[in-house]
């Protein structure tokens, strides 16, 4: 099947074309809506179209079997991917209030594609869907229950496609059915989240009502005392901007790129050393918490930009966890092996490359086949 995967953000459009599950073309159009940049998603998709057609796999968008869209927020309505029809599109519009920036851009991507290739099936794959298996005790916050009922304030969790993808890959690597495994997955990229997966189902995750909760990220603060934003607002500051865009590693040491943070730390920069320590401490807290939630952990998976590429972060995250059964083999860790735990480790520690777009293509393909039956 020929599947185009689109990840439409507010200022960028990422695209990848898969032909029989192999990548055939791909790229990113940036600076959408900026004065010197690309006008809108229509113009961005036309740029992408030229690149895609030049691959020779399709002569026109109409030849595609389907388009898979990464959609950030599926609320409580979507616990799996959905074939997009007018009722799904309507539901996505209703969900805009939960993720204004992201979902609006995703809808724009869908509507633009519909104009360019009206007959091609489109599928929405949600970042939140995998976490819809969370129980009430995991997804409810301890606030008046009416706030959940009226406004949908609850833990949704994000990065679901990535957590599930690497969990499935971990099961393959371990040669065991996913159903029989308990896994902690750590998606450590510019955005970062942890997930506790029991028998293939997400049972807890660190991101919450929005992607702001949980781990320390490139520019997001992660967990903090919930009164802090109120206090900042009282001081006349823009709490949303500070906590989303000026916090995390960037807020602590001026850089949001972990490579630079590591370089600065190695040169003795005290702010960078502290930022790294705070980042790692938060990850360790979640490993401990999910260890307690799962009771038994078979595998710990590191993925995304930092998780896949930073032996230092992996090493620091596992330091002191030997008593809990997490024992890293430093040599394997440095040499970027997929299994980086030592033989005496009761938990397999794995490094697995995430591929959200490939998984979106696979989910799109599966749904289209189901639909044709
Ligand atoms: P992602 O959001 O998954 O693309 O990940 C981006 C993050 O991965 C950035 O903070 C990068 O600095 C980080 N990253 C990429 N390569 C490395 C590396 N070799 N060492 C440390 N961090 C890295």
Coordinates of C-alpha atoms and ligand atoms in Angstrom, one line a residue:
X1 CA 0.0 0.0 0.0
X2 CA 1.1 3.6 -0.6
X3 CA 0.5 5.6 2.5
X4 CA 1.4 9.2 3.1
X5 CA 1.9 10.3 6.7
X6 CA 1.3 13.9 7.6
X7 CA 2.2 15.6 10.9
X8 CA 0.8 19.1 10.6
X9 CA 2.0 21.4 13.3
X10 CA 1.1 25.1 13.8
X11 CA 4.3 26.2 11.9
X12 CA 5.6 23.1 10.2
X13 CA 4.4 20.1 8.1
X14 CA 6.3 16.9 8.3
X15 CA 5.6 14.3 5.7
X16 CA 6.7 10.8 4.8
X17 CA 5.6 8.5 2.0
X18 CA 5.6 4.8 2.7
X19 CA 5.3 2.2 -0.1
X20 CA 4.8 -1.3 1.2
X21 CA 6.0 -0.1 4.6
X22 CA 9.3 1.2 3.2
X23 CA 10.0 4.9 3.3
X24 CA 10.0 6.3 -0.3
X25 CA 10.1 10.0 0.4
X26 CA 10.0 12.5 3.2
X27 CA 10.8 15.9 4.5
X28 CA 9.6 18.9 6.4
X29 CA 8.2 22.3 5.4
X30 CA 8.9 24.9 8.1
X31 CA 8.0 28.4 8.9
X32 CA 4.3 28.1 7.8
X33 CA 2.4 31.4 8.4
X34 CA 5.6 33.4 9.0
X35 CA 6.2 36.6 7.1
X36 CA 9.2 35.3 5.1
X37 CA 8.0 31.7 5.1
X38 CA 5.3 29.6 3.5
X39 CA 1.8 31.1 3.4
X40 CA -0.3 28.3 4.7
X41 CA -0.8 24.5 4.9
X42 CA -2.0 24.4 1.3
X43 CA 1.2 26.0 0.0
X44 CA 3.2 23.6 2.3
X45 CA 1.4 20.6 1.0
X46 CA 2.0 21.6 -2.6
X47 CA 5.8 21.8 -1.8
X48 CA 5.6 18.4 -0.2
X49 CA 3.6 17.1 -3.2
X50 CA 6.5 18.0 -5.6
X51 CA 8.9 16.0 -3.5
X52 CA 6.5 13.1 -3.1
X53 CA 5.7 12.9 -6.8
X54 CA 9.4 13.1 -7.8
X55 CA 9.9 9.8 -5.9
X56 CA 7.9 8.2 -8.8
X57 CA 5.9 6.0 -6.4
X58 CA 2.7 7.9 -7.2
X59 CA 1.9 10.2 -10.2
X60 CA -0.7 12.2 -8.3
X61 CA -2.0 12.4 -4.7
X62 CA -5.1 10.6 -6.0
X63 CA -3.0 7.4 -6.5
X64 CA -2.4 7.1 -2.7
X65 CA -4.1 4.3 -0.9
X66 CA -4.5 6.5 2.2
X67 CA -3.2 9.4 4.3
X68 CA -2.5 8.9 8.0
X69 CA -2.5 12.1 10.1
X70 CA -0.9 12.5 13.5
X71 CA -3.6 14.1 15.6
X72 CA -2.5 15.2 19.0
X73 CA -5.7 15.1 21.0
X74 CA -8.4 12.5 20.7
X75 CA -10.0 13.2 24.0
X76 CA -12.1 10.4 25.5
X77 CA -13.8 9.7 22.2
X78 CA -10.9 8.0 20.4
X79 CA -9.1 5.0 21.9
X80 CA -7.8 3.9 18.5
X81 CA -7.2 5.3 15.0
X82 CA -10.3 6.5 13.1
X83 CA -11.2 6.7 9.5
X84 CA -12.0 10.4 8.9
X85 CA -15.5 11.1 7.9
X86 CA -17.6 14.2 8.6
X87 CA -18.6 13.0 12.1
X88 CA -14.9 12.4 13.0
X89 CA -14.0 15.8 11.7
X90 CA -16.8 17.3 13.7
X91 CA -15.5 15.5 16.9
X92 CA -12.0 16.8 16.2
X93 CA -13.3 20.4 16.0
X94 CA -15.0 19.9 19.3
X95 CA -11.7 18.8 20.8
X96 CA -9.9 21.9 19.8
X97 CA -10.5 23.5 23.2
X98 CA -8.4 20.8 24.8
X99 CA -5.3 21.3 22.5
X100 CA -5.9 24.6 20.6
X101 CA -2.6 24.9 18.8
X102 CA -2.1 21.3 17.9
X103 CA -5.5 20.1 16.9
X104 CA -6.3 23.2 14.9
X105 CA -3.2 22.6 12.8
X106 CA -4.0 18.9 12.5
X107 CA -7.5 19.8 11.2
X108 CA -6.0 22.2 8.7
X109 CA -3.8 19.4 7.4
X110 CA -6.8 17.1 7.0
X111 CA -9.0 19.7 5.3
X112 CA -6.2 20.8 2.9
X113 CA -5.5 17.2 2.0
X114 CA -9.2 16.6 1.4
X115 CA -9.2 19.5 -1.1
X116 CA -6.1 18.2 -2.9
X117 CA -7.1 14.5 -3.0
X118 CA -10.9 14.3 -2.4
X119 CA -11.2 10.5 -3.0
X120 CA -8.3 9.3 -0.9
X121 CA -9.2 7.8 2.5
X122 CA -7.8 9.7 5.5
X123 CA -7.1 8.3 8.9
X124 CA -6.5 10.1 12.2
X125 CA -4.0 8.5 14.6
X126 CA -4.1 10.0 18.0
X127 CA -1.3 10.7 20.5
X128 CA -3.7 10.2 23.3
X129 CA -5.4 7.0 22.1
X130 CA -3.0 4.4 23.7
X131 CA -3.6 5.9 27.1
X132 CA -7.3 5.6 27.0
X133 CA -6.8 2.3 28.8
X134 CA -5.9 4.1 32.0
X135 CA -8.2 3.3 34.9
X136 CA -10.1 6.1 36.7
X137 CA -7.8 5.9 39.6
X138 CA -4.9 6.7 37.2
X139 CA -6.5 9.4 35.1
X140 CA -8.5 11.4 37.6
X141 CA -6.9 14.3 39.5
X142 CA -8.0 14.8 43.1
X143 CA -10.2 17.9 42.3
X144 CA -14.0 18.1 42.5
X145 CA -15.4 15.4 40.2
X146 CA -17.6 18.0 38.5
X147 CA -14.5 19.6 37.0
X148 CA -13.8 16.4 35.2
X149 CA -17.4 15.9 34.2
X150 CA -18.0 19.4 33.0
X151 CA -14.7 20.3 31.5
X152 CA -13.0 17.0 30.8
X153 CA -10.1 17.9 33.1
X154 CA -8.2 14.6 33.5
X155 CA -5.0 12.9 32.6
X156 CA -5.0 12.1 28.9
X157 CA -1.3 11.4 28.3
X158 CA 0.5 11.9 25.0
X159 CA 3.3 10.3 22.8
X160 CA 1.0 7.2 22.8
X161 CA 2.0 6.1 19.3
X162 CA 5.7 6.2 20.3
X163 CA 5.2 4.4 23.6
X164 CA 3.2 1.6 22.0
X165 CA 5.6 1.3 19.0
X166 CA 8.7 0.8 21.2
X167 CA 6.9 -1.5 23.5
X168 CA 6.0 -3.7 20.5
X169 CA 9.6 -3.6 19.3
X170 CA 10.8 -4.5 22.8
X171 CA 8.6 -7.6 22.8
X172 CA 10.0 -8.6 19.5
X173 CA 13.6 -8.1 20.8
X174 CA 12.8 -10.1 23.9
X175 CA 11.1 -12.8 21.9
X176 CA 8.1 -12.7 24.2
X177 CA 4.4 -11.8 23.6
X178 CA 3.7 -8.2 24.5
X179 CA 0.7 -9.4 26.5
X180 CA 3.0 -11.1 29.0
X181 CA 5.4 -8.2 29.6
X182 CA 5.5 -5.3 32.0
X183 CA 7.4 -2.4 30.5
X184 CA 8.4 1.1 31.4
X185 CA 9.0 3.2 28.3
X186 CA 10.9 6.5 28.5
X187 CA 10.4 8.8 25.5
X188 CA 13.1 11.3 26.1
X189 CA 13.2 13.9 23.4
X190 CA 12.6 17.6 23.3
X191 CA 9.2 16.6 24.7
X192 CA 9.5 13.8 27.2
X193 CA 7.2 11.3 28.9
X194 CA 7.3 8.0 30.7
X195 CA 4.7 5.2 30.5
X196 CA 3.9 2.1 32.5
X197 CA 2.7 -0.6 30.2
X198 CA 1.1 -3.8 31.6
X199 CA 0.5 -6.6 29.1
X200 CA 0.5 -4.1 26.2
X201 CA -1.9 -1.6 27.9
X202 CA -0.9 1.8 29.1
X203 CA -1.7 1.9 32.9
X204 CA 0.0 5.2 33.8
X205 CA 1.8 8.0 32.0
X206 CA 3.6 11.1 33.1
X207 CA 2.0 13.7 30.7
X208 CA -1.4 14.7 31.9
X209 CA -4.3 17.0 30.9
X210 CA -1.7 18.7 28.6
X211 CA 1.9 17.7 27.6
X212 CA 3.2 20.0 30.4
X213 CA 3.1 17.5 33.2
X214 CA 5.7 15.0 34.2
X215 CA 9.3 14.9 33.2
X216 CA 11.6 17.9 32.7
X217 CA 11.7 18.7 29.0
X218 CA 13.5 21.0 26.6
X219 CA 11.4 24.0 27.4
X220 CA 8.6 22.6 29.5
X221 CA 8.8 22.5 33.3
X222 CA 7.1 19.1 33.9
X223 CA 5.8 18.5 37.5
X224 CA 5.5 21.4 39.9
X225 CA 3.4 22.7 42.7
X226 CA 0.1 23.5 41.0
X227 CA -0.1 26.8 42.9
X228 CA 3.0 28.1 41.1
X229 CA 1.2 29.2 37.9
X230 CA -1.4 31.0 40.0
X231 CA 1.3 32.8 41.9
X232 CA 3.1 33.8 38.6
X233 CA -0.2 35.2 37.2
X234 CA -0.7 37.2 40.4
X235 CA 2.7 38.7 39.8
X236 CA 1.6 39.7 36.4
X237 CA 3.7 37.2 34.5
X238 CA 2.6 35.0 31.6
X239 CA 2.6 31.6 33.3
X240 CA 1.6 29.6 30.2
X241 CA 4.5 31.0 28.2
X242 CA 7.0 30.7 31.0
X243 CA 6.1 27.1 31.9
X244 CA 5.8 25.9 28.3
X245 CA 8.5 27.7 26.4
X246 CA 11.0 29.1 28.8
X247 CA 11.4 26.4 31.4
X248 CA 12.8 22.9 31.4
X249 CA 16.5 22.6 30.4
X250 CA 16.3 26.0 28.7
X251 CA 15.0 27.7 31.9
X252 CA 17.6 26.0 34.1
X253 CA 20.8 26.5 31.9
X254 CA 19.8 28.6 28.8
X255 CA 19.9 25.6 26.4
X256 CA 17.1 23.2 25.4
X257 CA 19.3 21.0 23.3
X258 CA 20.6 18.1 25.4
X259 CA 23.7 17.8 23.3
X260 CA 24.7 21.3 24.3
X261 CA 23.7 20.8 27.9
X262 CA 26.0 17.8 28.0
X263 CA 28.8 19.6 26.4
X264 CA 28.5 22.6 28.8
X265 CA 28.3 20.2 31.7
X266 CA 31.5 18.4 30.6
X267 CA 33.2 21.8 30.4
X268 CA 32.2 22.4 34.0
X269 CA 29.3 24.8 33.6
X270 CA 27.5 24.6 36.9
X271 CA 24.0 25.5 35.6
X272 CA 24.2 22.8 32.9
X273 CA 25.4 20.2 35.5
X274 CA 22.5 21.1 37.7
X275 CA 20.0 21.0 34.8
X276 CA 21.2 17.5 33.9
X277 CA 20.9 16.4 37.6
X278 CA 17.3 17.8 37.8
X279 CA 16.4 16.2 34.5
X280 CA 17.7 12.8 35.6
X281 CA 16.3 12.9 39.1
X282 CA 12.8 13.4 37.6
X283 CA 13.2 10.4 35.3
X284 CA 14.4 8.3 38.2
X285 CA 11.3 9.3 40.3
X286 CA 9.1 8.0 37.5
X287 CA 11.0 4.7 37.1
X288 CA 10.6 4.2 40.8
X289 CA 6.9 5.1 40.7
X290 CA 6.1 2.9 37.8
X291 CA 8.1 0.1 39.3
X292 CA 5.7 0.3 42.3
X293 CA 2.6 0.5 40.0
X294 CA 3.6 -2.4 37.9
X295 CA 4.9 -4.6 40.7
X296 CA 7.2 -6.5 38.3
X297 CA 9.2 -4.9 35.5
X298 CA 10.5 -6.9 32.6
X299 CA 12.0 -4.1 30.5
X300 CA 13.0 -0.5 30.6
X301 CA 13.0 1.2 27.2
X302 CA 14.9 4.4 26.3
X303 CA 13.7 6.1 23.1
X304 CA 13.6 9.4 21.2
X305 CA 16.4 11.9 20.6
X306 CA 18.0 11.8 24.1
X307 CA 17.0 8.3 25.0
X308 CA 18.4 6.8 21.8
X309 CA 21.6 8.9 21.6
X310 CA 22.8 9.8 25.1
X311 CA 24.8 7.1 26.9
X312 CA 25.4 9.7 29.6
X313 CA 21.7 10.3 30.4
X314 CA 20.9 6.5 30.3
X315 CA 23.8 5.9 32.6
X316 CA 22.7 8.6 35.1
X317 CA 19.1 7.5 35.0
X318 CA 20.0 3.9 36.0
X319 CA 22.6 4.9 38.6
X320 CA 21.6 3.7 42.0
X321 CA 18.7 1.6 40.7
X322 CA 20.7 -1.7 40.9
X323 CA 18.8 -2.7 44.1
X324 CA 15.6 -2.5 42.1
X325 CA 17.0 -4.8 39.5
X326 CA 18.1 -2.3 36.9
X327 CA 21.8 -3.0 36.1
X328 CA 23.3 -1.2 33.1
X329 CA 26.3 -2.7 31.3
X330 CA 28.4 0.5 30.7
X331 CA 30.3 -0.9 27.8
X332 CA 27.1 -2.0 26.0
X333 CA 25.6 1.4 26.9
X334 CA 28.5 3.3 25.3
X335 CA 28.5 1.1 22.2
X336 CA 24.8 1.8 21.6
X337 CA 23.7 -1.8 21.7
X338 CA 19.9 -2.4 21.7
X339 CA 20.2 -4.4 24.9
X340 CA 22.3 -2.3 27.4
X341 CA 21.6 -4.2 30.6
X342 CA 24.2 -6.5 32.1
X343 CA 23.5 -10.3 32.6
X344 CA 22.7 -9.9 36.3
X345 CA 20.0 -7.3 35.6
X346 CA 16.6 -8.7 36.3
X347 CA 15.1 -5.9 34.1
X348 CA 16.2 -5.8 30.5
X349 CA 17.3 -2.3 29.7
X350 CA 16.8 -1.5 26.0
X351 CA 17.5 1.3 23.6
X352 CA 14.9 1.3 20.8
X353 CA 14.6 3.8 18.0
X354 CA 11.1 5.2 17.9
X355 CA 9.3 5.7 14.5
X356 CA 6.0 7.3 15.1
X357 CA 5.4 7.9 11.3
X358 CA 6.0 4.3 10.4
X359 CA 3.5 3.3 13.1
X360 CA 1.0 5.8 11.8
X361 CA 1.4 4.3 8.3
X362 CA 0.9 0.8 9.7
X363 CA -2.2 1.8 11.7
X364 CA -3.6 3.6 8.6
X365 CA -3.0 0.5 6.5
X366 CA -4.6 -1.8 9.1
X367 CA -7.7 0.4 9.3
X368 CA -8.0 0.6 5.6
X369 CA -7.8 -3.2 5.2
X370 CA -10.4 -3.6 8.0
X371 CA -12.7 -1.1 6.2
X372 CA -12.5 -3.0 3.0
X373 CA -13.5 -6.3 4.5
Ligands
LIG1 P1 13.5 14.5 19.6 O1 12.5 15.5 20.1 O2 13.1 13.1 19.8 O3 13.9 14.8 18.2 O4 14.8 14.7 20.5 C1 15.5 15.9 20.5 C2 16.5 15.9 21.7 O5 17.4 14.8 21.5 C3 17.3 17.2 21.8 O6 17.4 17.6 23.1 C4 18.7 16.7 21.3 O7 19.7 17.5 21.9 C5 18.7 15.3 21.8 N1 19.8 14.6 21.2 C6 19.9 14.2 19.9 N2 21.1 13.5 19.7 C7 21.7 13.5 20.9 C8 23.0 13.0 21.4 N3 23.8 12.4 20.6 N4 23.3 13.2 22.7 C9 22.4 13.8 23.5 N5 21.2 14.3 23.2 C10 20.9 14.2 21.9

